[in-house]
Short mmCIF file of C-alpha atoms and ligand atoms in Angstrom, two decimals:
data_model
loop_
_atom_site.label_atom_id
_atom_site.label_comp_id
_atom_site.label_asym_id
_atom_site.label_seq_id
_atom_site.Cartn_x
_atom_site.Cartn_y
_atom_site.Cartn_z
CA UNK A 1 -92.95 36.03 -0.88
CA UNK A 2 -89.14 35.14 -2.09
CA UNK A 3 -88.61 36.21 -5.74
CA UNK A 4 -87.18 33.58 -8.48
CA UNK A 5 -83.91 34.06 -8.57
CA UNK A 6 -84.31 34.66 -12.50
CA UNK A 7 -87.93 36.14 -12.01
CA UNK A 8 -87.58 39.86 -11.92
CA UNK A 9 -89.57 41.38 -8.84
CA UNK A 10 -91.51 43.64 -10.59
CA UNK A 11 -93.31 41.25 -12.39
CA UNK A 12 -94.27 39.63 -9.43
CA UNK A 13 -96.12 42.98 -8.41
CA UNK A 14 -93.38 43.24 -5.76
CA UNK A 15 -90.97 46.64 -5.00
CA UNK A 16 -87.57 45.94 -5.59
CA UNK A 17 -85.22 45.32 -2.58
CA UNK A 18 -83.39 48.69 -1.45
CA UNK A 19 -80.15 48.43 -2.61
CA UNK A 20 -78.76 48.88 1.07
CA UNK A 21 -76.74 46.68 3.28
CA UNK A 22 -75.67 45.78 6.71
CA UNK A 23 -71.84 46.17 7.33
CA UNK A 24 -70.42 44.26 10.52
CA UNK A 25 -67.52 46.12 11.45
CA UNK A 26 -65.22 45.18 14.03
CA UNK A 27 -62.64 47.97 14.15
CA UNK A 28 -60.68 45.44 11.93
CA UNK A 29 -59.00 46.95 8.10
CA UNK A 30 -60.89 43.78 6.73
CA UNK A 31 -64.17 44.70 7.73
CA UNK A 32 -63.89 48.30 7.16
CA UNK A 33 -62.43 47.61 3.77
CA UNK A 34 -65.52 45.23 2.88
CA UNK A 35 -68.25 48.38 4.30
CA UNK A 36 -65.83 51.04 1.83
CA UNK A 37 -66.35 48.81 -0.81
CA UNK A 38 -69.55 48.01 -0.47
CA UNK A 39 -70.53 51.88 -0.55
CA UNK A 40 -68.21 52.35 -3.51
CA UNK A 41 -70.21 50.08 -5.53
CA UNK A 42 -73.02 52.53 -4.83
CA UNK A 43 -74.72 50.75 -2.23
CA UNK A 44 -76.12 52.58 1.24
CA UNK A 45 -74.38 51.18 4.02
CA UNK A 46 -75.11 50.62 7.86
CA UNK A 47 -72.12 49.94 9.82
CA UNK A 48 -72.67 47.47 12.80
CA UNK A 49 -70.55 46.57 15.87
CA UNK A 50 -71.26 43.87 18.40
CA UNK A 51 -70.06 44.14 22.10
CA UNK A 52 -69.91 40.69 22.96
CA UNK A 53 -68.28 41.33 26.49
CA UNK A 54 -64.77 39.74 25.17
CA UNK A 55 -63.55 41.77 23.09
CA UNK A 56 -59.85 43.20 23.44
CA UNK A 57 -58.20 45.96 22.31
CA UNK A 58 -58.85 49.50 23.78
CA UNK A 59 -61.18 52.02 21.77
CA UNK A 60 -62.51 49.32 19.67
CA UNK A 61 -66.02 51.18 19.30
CA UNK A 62 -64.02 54.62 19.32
CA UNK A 63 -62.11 52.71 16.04
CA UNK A 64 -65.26 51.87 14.65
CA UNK A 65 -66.75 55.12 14.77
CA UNK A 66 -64.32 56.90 13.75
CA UNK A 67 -64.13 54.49 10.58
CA UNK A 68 -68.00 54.95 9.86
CA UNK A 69 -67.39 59.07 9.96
CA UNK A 70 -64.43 59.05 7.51
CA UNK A 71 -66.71 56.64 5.58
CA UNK A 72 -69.49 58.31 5.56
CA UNK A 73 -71.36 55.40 7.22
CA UNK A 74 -73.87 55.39 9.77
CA UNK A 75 -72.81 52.92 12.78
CA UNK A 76 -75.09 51.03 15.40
CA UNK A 77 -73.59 49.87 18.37
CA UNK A 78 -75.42 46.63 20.01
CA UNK A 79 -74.35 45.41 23.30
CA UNK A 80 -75.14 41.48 22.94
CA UNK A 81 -73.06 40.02 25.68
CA UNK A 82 -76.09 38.24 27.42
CA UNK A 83 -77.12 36.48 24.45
CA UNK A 84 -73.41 35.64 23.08
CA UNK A 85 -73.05 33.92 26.72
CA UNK A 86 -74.61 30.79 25.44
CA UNK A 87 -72.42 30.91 22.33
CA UNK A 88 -69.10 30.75 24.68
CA UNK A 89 -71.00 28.10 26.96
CA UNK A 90 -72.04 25.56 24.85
CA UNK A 91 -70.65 26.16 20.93
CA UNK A 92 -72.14 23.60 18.34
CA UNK A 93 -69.24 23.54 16.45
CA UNK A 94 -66.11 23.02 18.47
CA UNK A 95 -63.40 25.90 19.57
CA UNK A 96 -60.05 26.50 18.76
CA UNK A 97 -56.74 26.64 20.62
CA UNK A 98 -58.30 28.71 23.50
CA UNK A 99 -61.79 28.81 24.48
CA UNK A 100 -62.94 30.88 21.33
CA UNK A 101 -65.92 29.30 19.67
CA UNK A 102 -65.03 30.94 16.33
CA UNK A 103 -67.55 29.39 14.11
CA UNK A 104 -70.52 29.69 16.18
CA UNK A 105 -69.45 33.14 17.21
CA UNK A 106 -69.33 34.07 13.62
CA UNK A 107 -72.85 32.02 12.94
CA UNK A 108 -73.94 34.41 16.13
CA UNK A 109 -72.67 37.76 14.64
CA UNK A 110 -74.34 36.96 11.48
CA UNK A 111 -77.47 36.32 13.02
CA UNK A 112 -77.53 39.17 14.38
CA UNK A 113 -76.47 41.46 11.52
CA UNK A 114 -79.85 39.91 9.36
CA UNK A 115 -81.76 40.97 11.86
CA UNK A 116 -80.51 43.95 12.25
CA UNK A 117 -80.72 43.98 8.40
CA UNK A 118 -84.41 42.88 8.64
CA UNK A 119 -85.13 46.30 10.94
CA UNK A 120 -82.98 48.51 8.15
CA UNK A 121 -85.17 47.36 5.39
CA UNK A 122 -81.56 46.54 4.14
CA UNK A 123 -81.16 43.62 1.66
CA UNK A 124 -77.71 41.91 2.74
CA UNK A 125 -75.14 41.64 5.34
CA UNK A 126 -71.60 41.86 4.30
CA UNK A 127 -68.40 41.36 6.43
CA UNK A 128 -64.44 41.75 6.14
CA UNK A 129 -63.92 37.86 5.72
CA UNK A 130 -61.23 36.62 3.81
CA UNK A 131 -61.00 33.39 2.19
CA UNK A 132 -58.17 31.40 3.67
CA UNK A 133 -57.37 34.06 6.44
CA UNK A 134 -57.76 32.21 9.23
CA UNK A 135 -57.37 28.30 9.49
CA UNK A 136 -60.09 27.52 12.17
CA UNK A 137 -62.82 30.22 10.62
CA UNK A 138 -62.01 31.53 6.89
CA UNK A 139 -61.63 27.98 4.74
CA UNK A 140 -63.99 27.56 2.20
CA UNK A 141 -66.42 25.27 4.04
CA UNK A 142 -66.57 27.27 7.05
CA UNK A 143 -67.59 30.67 4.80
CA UNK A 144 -70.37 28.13 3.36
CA UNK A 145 -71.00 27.03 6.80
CA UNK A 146 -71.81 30.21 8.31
CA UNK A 147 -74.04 31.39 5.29
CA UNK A 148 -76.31 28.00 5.97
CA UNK A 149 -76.12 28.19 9.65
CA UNK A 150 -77.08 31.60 10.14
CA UNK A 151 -79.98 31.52 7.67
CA UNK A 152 -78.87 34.53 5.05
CA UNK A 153 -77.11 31.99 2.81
CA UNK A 154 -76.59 34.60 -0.25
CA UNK A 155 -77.76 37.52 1.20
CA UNK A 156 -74.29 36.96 3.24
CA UNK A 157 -71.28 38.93 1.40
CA UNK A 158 -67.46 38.81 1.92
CA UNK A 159 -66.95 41.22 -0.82
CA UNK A 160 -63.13 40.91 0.07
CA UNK A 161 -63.03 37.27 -1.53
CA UNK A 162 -66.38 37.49 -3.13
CA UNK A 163 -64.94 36.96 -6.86
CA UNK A 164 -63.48 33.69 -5.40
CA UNK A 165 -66.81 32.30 -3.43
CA UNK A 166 -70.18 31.31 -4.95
CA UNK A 167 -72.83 34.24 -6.32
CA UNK A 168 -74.75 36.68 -3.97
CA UNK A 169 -77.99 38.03 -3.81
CA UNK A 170 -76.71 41.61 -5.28
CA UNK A 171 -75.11 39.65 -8.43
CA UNK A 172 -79.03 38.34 -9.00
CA UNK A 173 -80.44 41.09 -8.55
CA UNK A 174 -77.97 42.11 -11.14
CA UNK A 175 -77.04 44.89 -9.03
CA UNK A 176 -73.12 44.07 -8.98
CA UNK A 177 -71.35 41.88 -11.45
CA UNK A 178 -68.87 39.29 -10.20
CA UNK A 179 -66.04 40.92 -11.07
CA UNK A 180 -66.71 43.96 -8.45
CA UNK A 181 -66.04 42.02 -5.68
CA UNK A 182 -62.33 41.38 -5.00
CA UNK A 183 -60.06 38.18 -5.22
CA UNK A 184 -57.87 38.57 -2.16
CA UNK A 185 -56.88 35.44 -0.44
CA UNK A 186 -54.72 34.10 2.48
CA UNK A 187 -52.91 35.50 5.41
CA UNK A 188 -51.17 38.36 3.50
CA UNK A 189 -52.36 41.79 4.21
CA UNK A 190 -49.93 43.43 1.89
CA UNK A 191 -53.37 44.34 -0.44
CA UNK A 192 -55.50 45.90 1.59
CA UNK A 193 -52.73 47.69 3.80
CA UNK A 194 -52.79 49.21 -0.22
CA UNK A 195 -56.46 49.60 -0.18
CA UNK A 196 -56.20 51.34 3.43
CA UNK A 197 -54.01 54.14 1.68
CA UNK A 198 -56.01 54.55 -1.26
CA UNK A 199 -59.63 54.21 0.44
CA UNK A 200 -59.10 56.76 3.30
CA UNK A 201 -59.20 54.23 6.14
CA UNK A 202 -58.05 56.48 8.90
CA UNK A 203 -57.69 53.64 11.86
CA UNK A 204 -57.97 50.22 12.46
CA UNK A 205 -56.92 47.86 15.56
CA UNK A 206 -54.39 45.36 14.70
CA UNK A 207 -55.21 41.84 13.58
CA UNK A 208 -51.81 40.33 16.42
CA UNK A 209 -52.92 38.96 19.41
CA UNK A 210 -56.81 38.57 17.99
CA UNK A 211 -60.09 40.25 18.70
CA UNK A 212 -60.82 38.43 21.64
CA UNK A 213 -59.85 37.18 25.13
CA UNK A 214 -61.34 33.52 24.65
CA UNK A 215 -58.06 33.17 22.59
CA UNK A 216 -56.04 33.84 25.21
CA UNK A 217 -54.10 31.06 27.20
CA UNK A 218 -54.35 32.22 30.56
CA UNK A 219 -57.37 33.32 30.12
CA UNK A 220 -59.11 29.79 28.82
CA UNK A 221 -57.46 28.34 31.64
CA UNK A 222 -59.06 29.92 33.88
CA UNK A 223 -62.27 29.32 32.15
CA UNK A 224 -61.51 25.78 32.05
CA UNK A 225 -60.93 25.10 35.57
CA UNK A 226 -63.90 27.09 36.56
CA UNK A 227 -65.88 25.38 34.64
CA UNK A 228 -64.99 22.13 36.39
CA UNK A 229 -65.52 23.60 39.67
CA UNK A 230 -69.39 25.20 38.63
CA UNK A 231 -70.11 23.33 35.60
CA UNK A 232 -70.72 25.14 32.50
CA UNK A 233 -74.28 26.52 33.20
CA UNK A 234 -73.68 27.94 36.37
CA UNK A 235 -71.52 30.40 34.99
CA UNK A 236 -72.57 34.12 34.72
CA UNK A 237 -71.65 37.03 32.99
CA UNK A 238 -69.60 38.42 36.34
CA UNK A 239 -67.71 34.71 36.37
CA UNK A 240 -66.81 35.68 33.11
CA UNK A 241 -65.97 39.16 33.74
CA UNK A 242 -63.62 38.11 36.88
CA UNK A 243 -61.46 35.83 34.46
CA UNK A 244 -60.43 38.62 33.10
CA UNK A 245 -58.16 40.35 35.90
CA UNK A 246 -55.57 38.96 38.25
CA UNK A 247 -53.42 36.17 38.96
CA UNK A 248 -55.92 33.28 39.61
CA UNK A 249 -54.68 30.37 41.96
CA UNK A 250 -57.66 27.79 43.33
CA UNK A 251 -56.71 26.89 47.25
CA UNK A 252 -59.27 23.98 47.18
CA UNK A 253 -62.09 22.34 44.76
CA UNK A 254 -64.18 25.19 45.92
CA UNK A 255 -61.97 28.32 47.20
CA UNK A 256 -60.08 30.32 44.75
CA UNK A 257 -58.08 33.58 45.06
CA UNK A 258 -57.81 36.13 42.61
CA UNK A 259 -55.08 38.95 43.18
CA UNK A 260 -54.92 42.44 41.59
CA UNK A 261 -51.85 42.75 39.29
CA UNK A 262 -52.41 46.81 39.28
CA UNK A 263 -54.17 50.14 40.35
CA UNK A 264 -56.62 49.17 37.24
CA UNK A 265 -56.78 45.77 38.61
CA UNK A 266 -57.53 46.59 41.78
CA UNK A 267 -59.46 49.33 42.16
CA UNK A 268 -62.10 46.88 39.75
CA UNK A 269 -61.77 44.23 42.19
CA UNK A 270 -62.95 46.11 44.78
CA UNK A 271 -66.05 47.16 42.54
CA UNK A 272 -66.83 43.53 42.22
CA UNK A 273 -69.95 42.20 43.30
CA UNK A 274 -70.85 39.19 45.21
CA UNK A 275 -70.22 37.49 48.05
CA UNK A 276 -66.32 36.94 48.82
CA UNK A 277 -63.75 38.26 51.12
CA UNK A 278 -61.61 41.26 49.83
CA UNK A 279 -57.90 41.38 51.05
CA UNK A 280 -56.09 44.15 51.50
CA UNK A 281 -53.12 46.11 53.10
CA UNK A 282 -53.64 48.95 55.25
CA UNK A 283 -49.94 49.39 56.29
CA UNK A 284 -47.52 48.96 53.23
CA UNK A 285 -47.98 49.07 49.39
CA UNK A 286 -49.50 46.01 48.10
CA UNK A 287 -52.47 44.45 45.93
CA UNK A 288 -56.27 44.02 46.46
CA UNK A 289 -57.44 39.96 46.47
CA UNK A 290 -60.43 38.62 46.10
CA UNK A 291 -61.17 34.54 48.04
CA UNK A 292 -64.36 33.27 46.41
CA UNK A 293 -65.81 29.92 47.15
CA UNK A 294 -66.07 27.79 50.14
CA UNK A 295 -63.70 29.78 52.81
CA UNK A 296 -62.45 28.53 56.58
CA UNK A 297 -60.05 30.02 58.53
CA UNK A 298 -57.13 27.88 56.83
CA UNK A 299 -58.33 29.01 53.59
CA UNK A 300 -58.23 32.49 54.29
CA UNK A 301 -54.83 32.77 55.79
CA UNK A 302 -53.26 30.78 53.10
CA UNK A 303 -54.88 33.51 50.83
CA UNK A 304 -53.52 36.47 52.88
CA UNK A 305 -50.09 34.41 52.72
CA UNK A 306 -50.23 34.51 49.15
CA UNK A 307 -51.64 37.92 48.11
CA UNK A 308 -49.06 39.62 50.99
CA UNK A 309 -45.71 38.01 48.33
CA UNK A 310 -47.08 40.52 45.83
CA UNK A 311 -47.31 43.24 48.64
CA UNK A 312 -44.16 45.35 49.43
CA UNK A 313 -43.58 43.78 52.76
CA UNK A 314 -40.54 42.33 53.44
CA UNK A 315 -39.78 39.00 52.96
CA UNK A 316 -40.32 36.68 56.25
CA UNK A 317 -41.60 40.29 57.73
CA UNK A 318 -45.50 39.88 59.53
CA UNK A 319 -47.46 42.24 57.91
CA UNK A 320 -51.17 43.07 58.74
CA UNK A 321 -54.05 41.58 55.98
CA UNK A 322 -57.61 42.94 56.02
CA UNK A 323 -60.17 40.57 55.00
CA UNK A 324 -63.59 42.04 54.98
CA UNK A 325 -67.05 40.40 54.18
CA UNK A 326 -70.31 41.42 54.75
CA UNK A 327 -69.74 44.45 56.29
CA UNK A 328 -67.29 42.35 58.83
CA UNK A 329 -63.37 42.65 59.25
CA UNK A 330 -60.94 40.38 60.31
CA UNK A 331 -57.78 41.25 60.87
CA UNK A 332 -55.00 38.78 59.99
CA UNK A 333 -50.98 38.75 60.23
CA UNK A 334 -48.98 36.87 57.94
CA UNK A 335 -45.96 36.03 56.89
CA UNK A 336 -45.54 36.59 52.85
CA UNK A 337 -44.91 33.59 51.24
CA UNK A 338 -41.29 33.94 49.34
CA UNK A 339 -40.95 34.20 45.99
CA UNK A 340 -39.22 30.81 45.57
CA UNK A 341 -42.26 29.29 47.83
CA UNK A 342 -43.28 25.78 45.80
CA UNK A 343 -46.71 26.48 46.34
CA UNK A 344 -47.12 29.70 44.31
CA UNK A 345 -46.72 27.71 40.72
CA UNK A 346 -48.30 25.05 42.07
CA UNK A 347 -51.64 27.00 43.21
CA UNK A 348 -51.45 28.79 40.67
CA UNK A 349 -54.59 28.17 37.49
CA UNK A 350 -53.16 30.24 34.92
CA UNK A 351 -49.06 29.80 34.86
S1 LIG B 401 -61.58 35.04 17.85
FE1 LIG B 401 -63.27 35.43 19.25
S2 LIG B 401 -64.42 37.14 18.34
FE2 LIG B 401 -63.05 36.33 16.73
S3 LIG B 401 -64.34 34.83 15.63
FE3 LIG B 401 -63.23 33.68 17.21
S4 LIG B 401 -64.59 33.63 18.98
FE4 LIG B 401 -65.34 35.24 17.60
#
């Protein structure tokens, strides 16, 4: 049973919500600014951190961590990448510049965070959102949007902007008054770079180049033109993964070749599973490839062709290409294709 919003629960013979909350923390200042304040009004605070399987940024979850220790914040780690797969794959709501689906990804997150706030007995969710922060995701009806959509409606908290947005559950309950929550607004950070200092926020990852790859140019390219070659619901979590390493080029409507840009690069190309030919170069220097898809002998020599220009074999110099599938090797000699070679930009998906 839902108390009145007037009706005070005892007198409904019910105990009173705990006075505890769900903090989604992305490794962000925003988001750890929202959790400090949220336990500075006196509230008990659960930190939570989704892995959707595109996030950027290295030590994200270290970040997080260490944000919920100096804190003093428990933090829960959930890996949800299967789930947030059908977020990426078919968004309600439209995406942005890239791929990023950043209103059903937030609708998503939130979800998630009330029922993780269910399990905790907690009685809100709050997050680092800030009115007017970001055009495609922050503006007034989106905030609203998200609070329908993912069912919390005012049990959903951007204490950040909260003095500027409509009343929460805590202000009912008469736990907070308006005026705790804060007014910032817009794309400065000058404030809470202030609030950082004051509130003991020991690290954060940096809001430039965003929190996640489905921004990324190259990146949604490649995710575009795969998608016309599978369709949309083909795709698996390992497509997904694969976008992100390499220089993709597609050799046919069904062949593409993906070529290792580094050691990192390569050595997780040749972890990859599935069922594809792996290039490489047992005589000089040179890059792992991977030539997925529908592949005949033309196929795979234009492939060895291509990955052998990023190899340190000389230019117009035949050099020796291992392609091995299946526990079968064929051995190959090619000529690299030069660097000015038409074909490269053209083959190329994600120039
Ligand atoms: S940028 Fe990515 S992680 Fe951030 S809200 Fe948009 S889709 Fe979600």
């Amino acid at each position: 049973m839902e108390a009145a919003a007037d009706q005070p629960y005892h007198s409904l013979g019910m105990a009173e919500p705990q006075r505890k909350a769900v903090a989604l923390m992305s490794g962000g200042l925003d988001s750890a600014l929202a959790a400090a304040l949220t336990k500075r009004l006196g509230f008990e605070v659960v930190g939570l951190n989704l892995a959707t399987g595109f996030c950027t940024g290295q030590g994200r979850c270290d970040t997080v961590l260490a944000q919920g220790l100096a804190l003093g914040i428990p933090v829960r780690l959930l890996d949800v990448s299967e789930e947030y797969l059908e977020v990426v794959k078919h968004p309600r709501f439209g995406r942005g510049q890239g791929m990023n689906p950043c209103l059903d990804c937030r609708i998503f997150m939130v979800r998630k965070a009330g029922e993780v706030m269910e399990e905790e007995g907690a009685s809100f969710v709050v997050t680092g959102e800030v009115l007017g922060q970001r055009p495609m995701s922050q503006h007034r009806e989106a905030l609203e949007l998200v609070a329908r959509e993912s069912g919390l409606g005012e049990k959903l908290v951007r204490p950040l902007s909260g003095r500027l947005l409509g009343p929460t559950f805590p202000e009912r309950m008469g736990w907070v008054r308006r005026e705790d929550w804060l007014d910032i607004e817009g794309r400065s950070r000058k404030r809470q770079l202030e609030l950082a200092k004051e509130w003991g926020i020991p690290v954060f990852t940096q809001p430039a180049g965003g929190c996640c790859i489905l921004l990324e140019r190259a990146y949604s390219k490649r995710l575009k033109d795969l998608i016309r070659e599978k369709g949309v619901d083909s795709l698996t979590k390992d497509d997904f993964a694969l976008l992100r390493y390499g220089r993709h080029f597609r050799l046919g409507p069904r062949t593409r070749v993906v070529v290792g840009r580094d050691e990192v690069e390569n050595t997780a190309l040749l972890s990859f599973p599935g069922d594809h030919y792996v290039l490489s170069f047992p005589d000089v220097p040179g890059p792992v490839a991977l030539v997925l898809g529908e592949v005949g002998e033309e196929e795979l020599r234009l492939a060895a062709e291509l990955a052998a220009r990023y190899s340190d074999a000389q230019d117009q110099a035949p050099v020796r290409v291992l392609a091995q599938r299946d526990g079968k090797t064929t051995e190959l000699w090619v000529v690299p294709m030069a660097k000015d070679d038409p074909r490269l930009r053209k083959l190329r998906i994600d120039r």
